[in-house]
């Protein structure tokens, strides 16, 4: 069993293969020097914590104990599907019976001239350390892109006392996947914390002299910053799969078992697109921590012939200041919205399809105020339930009672 | 080791639910199972120190509200990623309608 990519997905897959009792060789190949680690803290605690450290999914010692070989700081450069081998950047070659591509995604590059050493992206722990070095009080940080990475970084930078400007080309922040009502709460929270948000603004020019970045917006405004962090999305890492002739469709295309057209090659996590059964087989690609974890484990089962279809409901969260947002399901599947107010200003928006089926739930509130109801909503979505809108909208009706119905 | 502490009234917790109980600088989670038994564990998830009392109880499982780490609250056993360290549990008894836990 060979796994390419030693992130959340690959690391979980390696452990799961052993948990399932497989006793042949398991090899995990990753290009970072670290053991697999959790990426969500990179924009949050790794920025603001006292001494940032990697939150490892598995230590070298655990891998040794589980007889998992982790080849680090090495890249897979080619796959020979006929010979069943993977060529590595150190010149060696690995034979495989089953191969998992868990190559993840990388930040989308800003296609503009003028970028230099003060224009950076966030994906790895070393990226996080480099950004952190510039987030001290008094420094000016420009964040290009009002998505989750950018906004979480903005919150962390404010906590450290940096001056922050967020630039978003769309008319509002979090345009993709987050309802306007919730994006508005987050927008206001940032402004209350002193972040300047410029929406509807493209970039006319960037000039980075290695010490300072001068940004000109499409309306002519100028922003000078000590650091520009670019967070404009991620693209799946598919080159290796494409070169070996596997189909690419917004990611490495796999079926509901996470299998490519080659029965011995699987793909999971950020790098793959797969059909989501709960939305009629709609093909999606998810860039989310829990998906990486679940698909890593599912791929492991199917590499060992479980033949199990993906059935999980998409879910993700974001923490900014004291607020937590959680979304279960894909809200763009909804045609109408029912709002449920909870304590402390928290609320949940339930997204219903035309036929009344619950297809998504988006919640925001202080701390973990929405967590329990979002989790129950996720179960209702998985059950394809059609709960009465009045029940969803009333805090007096426990969501758990709707599950039994 | 006979330091029983009153946590709450038995009726303060719904069936198949959990509440938070803070005592002497520590935090606990007190559970009432679907078959009306009471249990207690440490209050914070072993993954990222999140209060479990905000989580969901289903049967004998408590699920962390943050990242869905699951534990059997009767035994403290961690039930898969991302949690790998078990929860500490505490003896519980009901006395005159009060829930008491033994904090060792």
Short mmCIF file of C-alpha atoms in Angstrom, two decimals:
data_model
loop_
_atom_site.label_atom_id
_atom_site.label_comp_id
_atom_site.label_asym_id
_atom_site.label_seq_id
_atom_site.Cartn_x
_atom_site.Cartn_y
_atom_site.Cartn_z
CA UNK A 1 0.00 0.00 0.00
CA UNK A 2 1.50 3.32 -1.08
CA UNK A 3 0.08 6.74 -0.21
CA UNK A 4 1.32 9.87 -1.94
CA UNK A 5 0.76 12.95 0.18
CA UNK A 6 1.39 13.06 3.91
CA UNK A 7 -1.21 15.57 5.02
CA UNK A 8 -4.40 15.00 7.02
CA UNK A 9 -5.85 12.65 4.43
CA UNK A 10 -2.74 10.58 3.71
CA UNK A 11 -1.79 10.34 7.37
CA UNK A 12 -5.27 9.19 8.39
CA UNK A 13 -5.34 6.69 5.53
CA UNK A 14 -2.04 5.13 6.59
CA UNK A 15 -3.24 4.69 10.17
CA UNK A 16 -6.62 3.38 9.02
CA UNK A 17 -5.00 0.73 6.82
CA UNK A 18 -3.22 -0.62 9.88
CA UNK A 19 -6.33 -0.29 12.07
CA UNK A 20 -8.10 -2.52 9.56
CA UNK A 21 -5.58 -5.24 10.17
CA UNK A 22 -3.55 -5.08 6.96
CA UNK A 23 -0.08 -6.40 7.76
CA UNK A 24 1.82 -5.86 4.49
CA UNK A 25 4.03 -2.84 3.84
CA UNK A 26 2.47 0.63 4.14
CA UNK A 27 4.45 3.59 2.79
CA UNK A 28 3.54 7.26 3.06
CA UNK A 29 5.38 9.73 0.84
CA UNK A 30 5.35 13.46 1.61
CA UNK A 31 7.34 16.45 0.45
CA UNK A 32 7.33 18.28 3.77
CA UNK A 33 9.95 17.49 6.42
CA UNK A 34 7.33 16.99 9.15
CA UNK A 35 5.11 14.10 10.17
CA UNK A 36 1.50 14.61 8.97
CA UNK A 37 -0.04 17.51 10.88
CA UNK A 38 -3.31 19.37 11.18
CA UNK A 39 -3.52 22.43 8.95
CA UNK A 40 -6.56 24.26 10.43
CA UNK A 41 -4.52 25.76 13.32
CA UNK A 42 -2.07 27.39 10.89
CA UNK A 43 -4.26 30.45 10.39
CA UNK A 44 -5.33 30.54 14.04
CA UNK A 45 -3.40 29.17 17.06
CA UNK A 46 -0.13 28.76 15.17
CA UNK A 47 -0.29 32.50 14.53
CA UNK A 48 -1.36 33.69 17.94
CA UNK A 49 -0.07 31.00 20.30
CA UNK A 50 3.02 31.50 22.47
CA UNK A 51 5.34 29.09 20.69
CA UNK A 52 3.89 27.68 17.50
CA UNK A 53 4.39 23.99 17.05
CA UNK A 54 3.08 21.36 14.72
CA UNK A 55 -0.06 19.55 15.81
CA UNK A 56 0.96 16.15 14.52
CA UNK A 57 -1.60 13.55 13.49
CA UNK A 58 0.96 10.86 14.18
CA UNK A 59 4.47 11.06 15.57
CA UNK A 60 7.45 9.27 14.07
CA UNK A 61 7.31 6.97 17.07
CA UNK A 62 3.69 6.00 16.36
CA UNK A 63 4.52 5.33 12.72
CA UNK A 64 7.42 3.13 13.82
CA UNK A 65 5.15 1.27 16.24
CA UNK A 66 2.54 0.74 13.51
CA UNK A 67 5.20 -0.27 10.96
CA UNK A 68 4.26 2.61 8.65
CA UNK A 69 7.17 3.87 6.60
CA UNK A 70 7.04 7.65 6.23
CA UNK A 71 9.34 8.96 3.51
CA UNK A 72 9.53 12.70 4.08
CA UNK A 73 10.98 15.63 2.11
CA UNK A 74 10.58 13.60 -1.07
CA UNK A 75 8.23 14.12 -4.00
CA UNK A 76 6.61 11.50 -6.17
CA UNK A 77 7.59 12.38 -9.74
CA UNK A 78 5.91 9.71 -11.85
CA UNK A 79 3.53 6.76 -11.67
CA UNK A 80 3.90 3.73 -13.91
CA UNK A 81 0.49 2.07 -13.71
CA UNK A 82 1.50 -0.85 -15.86
CA UNK A 83 4.54 -1.74 -13.76
CA UNK A 84 2.71 -0.65 -10.55
CA UNK A 85 5.55 1.59 -9.40
CA UNK A 86 5.96 5.16 -8.19
CA UNK A 87 9.17 7.04 -8.98
CA UNK A 88 10.42 9.40 -6.30
CA UNK A 89 12.48 12.58 -6.52
CA UNK A 90 15.39 10.90 -4.72
CA UNK A 91 15.74 8.48 -7.63
CA UNK A 92 14.19 5.51 -5.86
CA UNK A 93 11.14 3.58 -6.96
CA UNK A 94 8.31 2.12 -4.87
CA UNK A 95 6.23 -0.87 -5.96
CA UNK A 96 2.51 -0.82 -5.07
CA UNK A 97 -0.49 -3.11 -5.13
CA UNK A 98 -2.89 -0.26 -4.30
CA UNK A 99 -2.03 3.41 -4.58
CA UNK A 100 -3.73 6.36 -2.89
CA UNK A 101 -3.25 9.87 -4.23
CA UNK A 102 -3.73 12.27 -1.33
CA UNK A 103 -1.82 15.09 -2.92
CA UNK A 104 -4.03 17.86 -1.54
CA UNK A 105 -4.27 21.36 -2.93
CA UNK A 106 -2.00 24.37 -3.17
CA UNK A 107 -2.86 28.06 -2.95
CA UNK A 108 -4.14 29.55 -6.18
CA UNK A 109 -1.43 31.86 -7.50
CA UNK A 110 -2.26 35.49 -8.15
CA UNK A 111 -1.58 35.98 -11.87
CA UNK A 112 -0.06 39.45 -11.63
CA UNK A 113 3.37 40.95 -12.16
CA UNK A 114 5.07 42.78 -9.32
CA UNK A 115 4.87 40.11 -6.62
CA UNK A 116 7.97 39.66 -4.49
CA UNK A 117 9.20 38.25 -1.20
CA UNK A 118 6.63 40.23 0.81
CA UNK A 119 3.74 38.65 -1.08
CA UNK A 120 3.06 35.25 0.44
CA UNK A 121 0.61 32.36 0.60
CA UNK A 122 -0.41 30.09 3.48
CA UNK A 123 -0.47 26.34 3.17
CA UNK A 124 2.30 24.80 5.26
CA UNK A 125 3.71 25.19 8.74
CA UNK A 126 6.77 26.94 7.34
CA UNK A 127 4.48 29.38 5.48
CA UNK A 128 2.76 30.03 8.80
CA UNK A 129 6.04 30.79 10.59
CA UNK A 130 7.09 33.17 7.81
CA UNK A 131 3.78 35.06 8.03
CA UNK A 132 3.83 35.14 11.80
CA UNK A 133 7.19 36.90 11.76
CA UNK A 134 5.47 39.92 10.19
CA UNK A 135 2.34 40.07 12.31
CA UNK A 136 3.65 42.13 15.20
CA UNK A 137 1.98 45.24 16.60
CA UNK A 138 2.32 48.23 14.33
CA UNK A 139 2.94 46.22 11.19
CA UNK A 140 0.58 46.62 8.26
CA UNK A 141 -0.84 43.53 6.63
CA UNK A 142 -2.86 43.46 3.42
CA UNK A 143 -4.94 40.37 2.88
CA UNK A 144 -5.92 39.69 -0.69
CA UNK A 145 -9.08 37.59 -0.71
CA UNK A 146 -11.99 37.67 1.76
CA UNK A 147 -12.35 33.91 2.10
CA UNK A 148 -11.79 31.74 5.16
CA UNK A 149 -8.00 31.70 5.15
CA UNK A 150 -7.81 35.45 4.67
CA UNK A 151 -10.40 36.25 7.32
CA UNK A 152 -8.98 33.85 9.90
CA UNK A 153 -5.57 35.38 9.31
CA UNK A 154 -7.06 38.86 9.62
CA UNK A 155 -8.49 37.92 13.02
CA UNK A 156 -5.15 36.47 14.14
CA UNK A 157 -3.25 39.52 12.89
CA UNK A 158 -5.56 41.86 14.81
CA UNK A 159 -5.05 39.80 17.94
CA UNK A 160 -1.32 40.42 17.55
CA UNK A 161 -1.89 44.13 17.02
CA UNK A 162 -1.13 44.45 13.31
CA UNK A 163 -3.12 46.86 11.13
CA UNK A 164 -5.17 44.83 8.66
CA UNK A 165 -6.80 45.57 5.33
CA UNK A 166 -8.81 42.87 3.54
CA UNK A 167 -9.31 43.25 -0.21
CA UNK A 168 -12.09 41.27 -1.87
CA UNK A 169 -12.98 41.44 -5.56
CA UNK A 170 -16.54 40.16 -5.03
CA UNK A 171 -19.30 42.46 -3.74
CA UNK A 172 -19.07 40.82 -0.31
CA UNK A 173 -16.79 38.55 1.70
CA UNK A 174 -17.34 34.75 1.81
CA UNK A 175 -19.26 34.81 -1.45
CA UNK A 176 -18.71 31.12 -2.01
CA UNK A 177 -20.82 28.84 0.16
CA UNK A 178 -21.75 31.25 2.97
CA UNK A 179 -25.17 32.94 3.10
CA UNK A 180 -25.11 36.76 3.00
CA UNK A 181 -26.78 37.02 6.42
CA UNK A 182 -23.90 35.17 8.04
CA UNK A 183 -21.18 36.83 5.99
CA UNK A 184 -22.61 40.14 7.21
CA UNK A 185 -22.15 39.14 10.88
CA UNK A 186 -18.54 38.21 10.16
CA UNK A 187 -17.96 41.41 8.19
CA UNK A 188 -19.23 43.50 11.12
CA UNK A 189 -17.14 41.55 13.61
CA UNK A 190 -14.01 42.33 11.63
CA UNK A 191 -14.88 46.00 11.34
CA UNK A 192 -15.57 46.17 15.07
CA UNK A 193 -12.09 44.73 15.62
CA UNK A 194 -10.56 47.42 13.43
CA UNK A 195 -10.09 45.58 10.14
CA UNK A 196 -10.63 47.64 7.02
CA UNK A 197 -12.54 45.59 4.44
CA UNK A 198 -12.61 46.74 0.82
CA UNK A 199 -15.12 44.71 -1.15
CA UNK A 200 -15.81 44.96 -4.86
CA UNK A 201 -12.20 45.94 -5.41
CA UNK A 202 -9.90 44.33 -7.90
CA UNK A 203 -6.15 44.85 -7.97
CA UNK A 204 -4.85 47.33 -10.53
CA UNK A 205 -1.18 46.95 -9.60
CA UNK A 206 1.18 45.51 -7.01
CA UNK A 207 4.74 46.66 -6.45
CA UNK A 208 6.84 44.71 -3.94
CA UNK A 209 10.37 45.98 -3.34
CA UNK A 210 11.19 43.30 -0.79
CA UNK A 211 10.48 45.60 2.16
CA UNK A 212 7.08 46.99 1.39
CA UNK A 213 4.18 46.16 -0.87
CA UNK A 214 2.35 48.99 -2.63
CA UNK A 215 -1.10 47.91 -3.78
CA UNK A 216 -3.30 49.92 -6.10
CA UNK A 217 -6.97 48.99 -6.22
CA UNK A 218 -9.13 49.27 -9.31
CA UNK A 219 -10.77 52.43 -7.97
CA UNK A 220 -7.35 54.03 -7.57
CA UNK A 221 -7.02 53.71 -3.78
CA UNK A 222 -3.52 52.85 -2.60
CA UNK A 223 -2.65 50.52 0.28
CA UNK A 224 0.89 50.15 1.60
CA UNK A 225 1.70 47.06 3.62
CA UNK A 226 4.66 45.33 5.23
CA UNK A 227 3.21 42.03 4.10
CA UNK A 228 0.57 40.92 1.61
CA UNK A 229 -1.00 37.54 2.18
CA UNK A 230 -2.79 36.12 -0.83
CA UNK A 231 -5.73 33.86 -0.06
CA UNK A 232 -7.74 33.53 -3.26
CA UNK A 233 -8.56 29.86 -3.16
CA UNK A 234 -6.79 26.59 -3.72
CA UNK A 235 -6.20 24.38 -6.72
CA UNK A 236 -6.00 20.58 -6.54
CA UNK A 237 -2.62 18.93 -7.13
CA UNK A 238 -3.34 16.74 -10.12
CA UNK A 239 -0.24 16.80 -12.36
CA UNK A 240 0.99 13.38 -11.31
CA UNK A 241 -2.41 11.82 -11.97
CA UNK A 242 -2.83 13.63 -15.28
CA UNK A 243 0.60 12.53 -16.50
CA UNK A 244 -0.27 8.90 -15.87
CA UNK A 245 -3.45 9.28 -17.90
CA UNK A 246 -6.07 9.50 -15.15
CA UNK A 247 -9.10 11.69 -15.76
CA UNK A 248 -9.11 15.18 -14.23
CA UNK A 249 -12.40 16.99 -13.65
CA UNK A 250 -11.84 19.84 -11.18
CA UNK A 251 -9.56 17.41 -9.32
CA UNK A 252 -8.64 13.80 -9.83
CA UNK A 253 -11.94 12.25 -10.89
CA UNK A 254 -13.01 9.32 -8.72
CA UNK A 255 -16.22 7.37 -8.28
CA UNK A 256 -18.26 7.11 -5.08
CA UNK A 257 -15.71 4.56 -3.81
CA UNK A 258 -12.90 7.12 -4.36
CA UNK A 259 -11.51 4.89 -7.08
CA UNK A 260 -10.12 6.26 -10.35
CA UNK A 261 -10.71 4.47 -13.65
CA UNK A 262 -7.73 2.31 -12.63
CA UNK A 263 -9.04 -0.12 -9.99
CA UNK A 264 -5.70 -0.04 -8.16
CA UNK A 265 -5.48 3.75 -7.88
CA UNK A 266 -7.57 5.82 -5.47
CA UNK A 267 -7.69 9.52 -4.70
CA UNK A 268 -9.04 11.29 -1.62
CA UNK A 269 -9.21 14.67 0.09
CA UNK A 270 -8.65 18.11 -1.46
CA UNK A 271 -7.15 16.68 -4.66
CA UNK A 272 -10.18 14.69 -5.84
CA UNK A 273 -13.64 15.36 -7.21
CA UNK A 274 -16.30 12.80 -6.40
CA UNK A 275 -20.07 12.33 -6.76
CA UNK A 276 -22.13 13.26 -3.71
CA UNK A 277 -25.02 10.83 -3.46
CA UNK A 278 -27.18 13.08 -1.27
CA UNK A 279 -27.26 15.67 -4.06
CA UNK A 280 -28.13 13.30 -6.85
CA UNK A 281 -24.52 12.44 -7.65
CA UNK A 282 -23.44 16.07 -8.12
CA UNK A 283 -19.67 16.09 -8.60
CA UNK A 284 -17.87 18.17 -5.98
CA UNK A 285 -14.41 18.78 -4.65
CA UNK A 286 -14.14 19.70 -0.97
CA UNK A 287 -11.30 21.56 0.70
CA UNK A 288 -12.12 20.71 4.26
CA UNK A 289 -10.40 19.09 7.19
CA UNK A 290 -13.10 16.63 8.07
CA UNK A 291 -13.55 15.55 4.47
CA UNK A 292 -9.82 14.87 4.21
CA UNK A 293 -10.02 12.78 7.35
CA UNK A 294 -13.13 10.84 6.38
CA UNK A 295 -12.05 10.23 2.82
CA UNK A 296 -8.61 9.08 3.95
CA UNK A 297 -10.29 6.48 6.13
CA UNK A 298 -12.81 5.53 3.43
CA UNK A 299 -10.08 5.14 0.80
CA UNK A 300 -8.20 2.90 3.22
CA UNK A 301 -11.26 0.65 3.60
CA UNK A 302 -11.80 0.47 -0.15
CA UNK A 303 -8.12 -0.20 -0.85
CA UNK A 304 -8.76 -3.26 1.29
CA UNK A 305 -11.81 -4.15 -0.82
CA UNK A 306 -14.61 -2.83 1.40
CA UNK A 307 -16.45 -1.44 -1.65
CA UNK A 308 -18.08 1.23 0.50
CA UNK A 309 -19.65 4.32 -1.07
CA UNK A 310 -18.99 7.82 0.23
CA UNK A 311 -22.02 8.94 2.21
CA UNK A 312 -20.83 11.79 4.43
CA UNK A 313 -22.47 15.22 4.42
CA UNK A 314 -19.97 18.04 3.73
CA UNK A 315 -19.14 19.96 6.88
CA UNK A 316 -16.73 22.67 7.84
CA UNK A 317 -16.14 25.33 10.41
CA UNK A 318 -14.30 28.59 10.85
CA UNK A 319 -13.24 30.46 14.00
CA UNK A 320 -12.81 34.23 13.95
CA UNK A 321 -12.50 36.23 17.18
CA UNK A 322 -15.06 34.65 19.51
CA UNK A 323 -17.33 33.56 16.68
CA UNK A 324 -17.64 30.11 15.24
CA UNK A 325 -19.34 29.39 11.96
CA UNK A 326 -20.34 25.87 11.01
CA UNK A 327 -21.95 24.74 7.77
CA UNK A 328 -23.30 21.29 7.01
CA UNK A 329 -24.34 20.43 3.47
CA UNK A 330 -24.12 22.58 0.36
CA UNK A 331 -26.27 25.67 0.83
CA UNK A 332 -26.50 26.42 -2.90
CA UNK A 333 -28.76 23.36 -3.18
CA UNK A 334 -31.42 25.25 -1.21
CA UNK A 335 -34.31 27.30 -2.61
CA UNK A 336 -35.64 28.76 0.63
CA UNK A 337 -34.31 29.55 4.09
CA UNK A 338 -35.77 29.09 7.58
CA UNK A 339 -34.06 30.89 10.44
CA UNK A 340 -33.79 29.50 13.96
CA UNK A 341 -32.58 31.87 16.66
CA UNK A 342 -30.61 30.44 19.57
CA UNK A 343 -29.30 32.03 22.76
CA UNK A 344 -26.61 34.74 22.77
CA UNK A 345 -27.34 36.02 19.27
CA UNK A 346 -26.48 32.72 17.66
CA UNK A 347 -28.65 31.54 14.79
CA UNK A 348 -28.95 28.84 12.19
CA UNK A 349 -30.22 29.11 8.64
CA UNK A 350 -31.79 25.95 7.32
CA UNK A 351 -31.67 25.61 3.55
CA UNK A 352 -34.60 23.73 2.04
CA UNK A 353 -34.94 22.38 -1.47
CA UNK A 354 -38.08 23.00 -3.49
CA UNK A 355 -39.60 19.73 -2.31
CA UNK A 356 -39.01 20.66 1.34
CA UNK A 357 -35.99 18.47 1.84
CA UNK A 358 -33.36 19.87 4.20
CA UNK A 359 -30.18 20.22 2.12
CA UNK A 360 -27.91 22.42 4.27
CA UNK A 361 -27.64 24.32 7.53
CA UNK A 362 -25.43 27.34 8.18
CA UNK A 363 -24.92 28.58 11.72
CA UNK A 364 -22.97 31.27 13.51
CA UNK A 365 -22.61 32.29 17.11
CA UNK A 366 -20.25 32.75 20.02
CA UNK A 367 -18.15 29.74 21.01
CA UNK A 368 -19.79 26.46 20.18
CA UNK A 369 -23.35 27.77 20.42
CA UNK A 370 -24.47 26.32 17.08
CA UNK A 371 -22.48 23.08 17.15
CA UNK A 372 -25.08 20.72 18.52
CA UNK A 373 -27.89 21.84 16.23
CA UNK A 374 -25.63 21.85 13.18
CA UNK A 375 -24.63 18.29 14.01
CA UNK A 376 -28.28 17.28 14.26
CA UNK A 377 -29.01 19.12 11.03
CA UNK A 378 -26.24 17.13 9.39
CA UNK A 379 -27.96 13.91 10.45
CA UNK A 380 -31.29 15.20 9.12
CA UNK A 381 -29.62 16.08 5.81
CA UNK A 382 -28.10 12.60 5.61
CA UNK A 383 -31.56 11.12 6.23
CA UNK A 384 -32.97 13.29 3.43
CA UNK A 385 -35.54 14.49 5.94
CA UNK A 386 -38.27 17.00 5.14
CA UNK A 387 -38.81 18.62 8.54
CA UNK A 388 -41.67 21.06 8.99
CA UNK A 389 -40.32 24.61 8.53
CA UNK A 390 -42.20 25.76 11.69
CA UNK A 391 -40.38 23.12 13.74
CA UNK A 392 -36.99 24.13 12.34
CA UNK A 393 -37.71 27.76 13.08
CA UNK A 394 -38.74 27.28 16.70
CA UNK A 395 -36.09 26.99 19.38
CA UNK A 396 -38.71 25.29 21.55
CA UNK A 397 -38.73 22.26 19.24
CA UNK A 398 -35.69 20.10 19.82
CA UNK A 399 -34.00 19.11 16.59
CA UNK A 400 -33.30 15.71 18.10
CA UNK A 401 -37.03 15.07 18.19
CA UNK A 402 -37.18 15.63 14.41
CA UNK A 403 -34.57 12.94 13.84
CA UNK A 404 -36.81 10.28 15.30
CA UNK A 405 -39.72 11.33 13.09
CA UNK B 1 -11.19 9.41 48.33
CA UNK B 2 -14.66 9.99 49.67
CA UNK B 3 -14.84 13.54 48.39
CA UNK B 4 -18.29 13.47 46.81
CA UNK B 5 -19.29 16.81 45.34
CA UNK B 6 -22.82 17.90 44.51
CA UNK B 7 -22.92 18.72 40.80
CA UNK B 8 -26.58 19.47 40.10
CA UNK B 9 -30.12 18.27 40.62
CA UNK B 10 -31.00 15.07 38.78
CA UNK B 11 -33.70 16.93 36.84
CA UNK B 12 -31.24 19.57 35.60
CA UNK B 13 -30.10 17.26 32.81
CA UNK B 14 -32.46 16.00 30.13
CA UNK B 15 -32.32 12.36 29.14
CA UNK B 16 -29.61 11.71 26.56
CA UNK B 17 -27.97 15.03 27.34
CA UNK B 18 -25.01 16.63 29.09
CA UNK B 19 -24.27 19.69 31.19
CA UNK B 20 -21.09 21.41 32.28
CA UNK B 21 -20.06 21.47 35.93
CA UNK B 22 -17.17 23.59 37.20
CA UNK B 23 -15.65 22.93 40.59
CA UNK B 24 -12.47 24.10 42.31
CA UNK B 25 -10.83 25.28 39.13
CA UNK B 26 -11.71 22.14 37.23
CA UNK B 27 -14.41 21.47 34.70
CA UNK B 28 -16.48 18.33 34.25
CA UNK B 29 -19.23 17.05 32.00
CA UNK B 30 -22.21 15.29 33.63
CA UNK B 31 -24.34 13.02 31.48
CA UNK B 32 -27.76 11.45 31.70
CA UNK B 33 -28.06 8.43 29.45
CA UNK B 34 -31.17 7.45 27.45
CA UNK B 35 -31.83 4.74 30.07
CA UNK B 36 -31.72 7.35 32.84
CA UNK B 37 -28.32 6.64 34.34
CA UNK B 38 -25.83 9.37 35.25
CA UNK B 39 -22.14 9.58 34.35
CA UNK B 40 -19.30 12.07 34.68
CA UNK B 41 -16.11 12.74 32.75
CA UNK B 42 -13.50 15.44 32.47
CA UNK B 43 -15.14 18.44 30.83
CA UNK B 44 -12.66 19.09 28.04
CA UNK B 45 -12.05 17.12 24.89
CA UNK B 46 -8.61 15.50 24.83
CA UNK B 47 -8.01 16.83 21.31
CA UNK B 48 -8.21 20.61 21.68
CA UNK B 49 -9.58 21.30 25.16
CA UNK B 50 -13.08 22.16 24.01
CA UNK B 51 -16.01 21.94 26.47
CA UNK B 52 -17.79 18.69 25.72
CA UNK B 53 -20.99 19.93 27.34
CA UNK B 54 -21.69 21.89 24.12
CA UNK B 55 -21.58 18.61 22.22
CA UNK B 56 -24.21 16.11 21.22
CA UNK B 57 -25.09 12.99 23.22
CA UNK B 58 -26.33 10.04 21.18
CA UNK B 59 -26.83 6.79 23.09
CA UNK B 60 -23.61 6.30 25.06
CA UNK B 61 -21.49 8.60 22.89
CA UNK B 62 -20.57 12.23 23.48
CA UNK B 63 -19.37 14.03 20.39
CA UNK B 64 -17.12 17.05 20.72
CA UNK B 65 -18.81 20.20 19.32
CA UNK B 66 -15.65 21.38 17.60
CA UNK B 67 -14.22 18.56 15.55
CA UNK B 68 -16.58 15.64 16.19
CA UNK B 69 -14.16 13.64 18.30
CA UNK B 70 -16.23 10.86 19.92
CA UNK B 71 -16.01 9.26 23.32
CA UNK B 72 -18.03 6.68 25.14
CA UNK B 73 -18.94 8.77 28.19
CA UNK B 74 -19.63 5.68 30.30
CA UNK B 75 -16.08 4.35 29.92
CA UNK B 76 -14.16 7.39 28.62
CA UNK B 77 -12.95 5.43 25.57
CA UNK B 78 -11.92 7.55 22.58
CA UNK B 79 -13.77 6.38 19.47
CA UNK B 80 -11.58 7.31 16.56
CA UNK B 81 -10.04 10.32 14.82
CA UNK B 82 -9.30 13.01 15.69
CA UNK B 83 -9.29 11.87 19.31
CA UNK B 84 -6.86 9.23 20.49
CA UNK B 85 -6.55 9.93 24.22
CA UNK B 86 -9.31 8.56 26.46
CA UNK B 87 -11.40 10.77 28.72
CA UNK B 88 -11.11 10.40 32.47
CA UNK B 89 -14.34 9.27 34.10
CA UNK B 90 -15.60 9.79 37.66
CA UNK B 91 -17.97 7.80 39.88
CA UNK B 92 -21.47 9.24 40.14
CA UNK B 93 -24.30 8.61 42.57
CA UNK B 94 -27.75 10.05 43.06
CA UNK B 95 -28.67 11.05 46.57
CA UNK B 96 -32.01 12.70 47.44
CA UNK B 97 -32.46 13.94 43.87
CA UNK B 98 -28.94 15.35 43.68
CA UNK B 99 -26.20 14.22 41.34
CA UNK B 100 -22.95 13.68 43.24
CA UNK B 101 -19.61 12.99 41.64
CA UNK B 102 -16.48 11.67 43.30
CA UNK B 103 -13.55 13.84 42.35
CA UNK B 104 -10.37 11.87 43.00
#
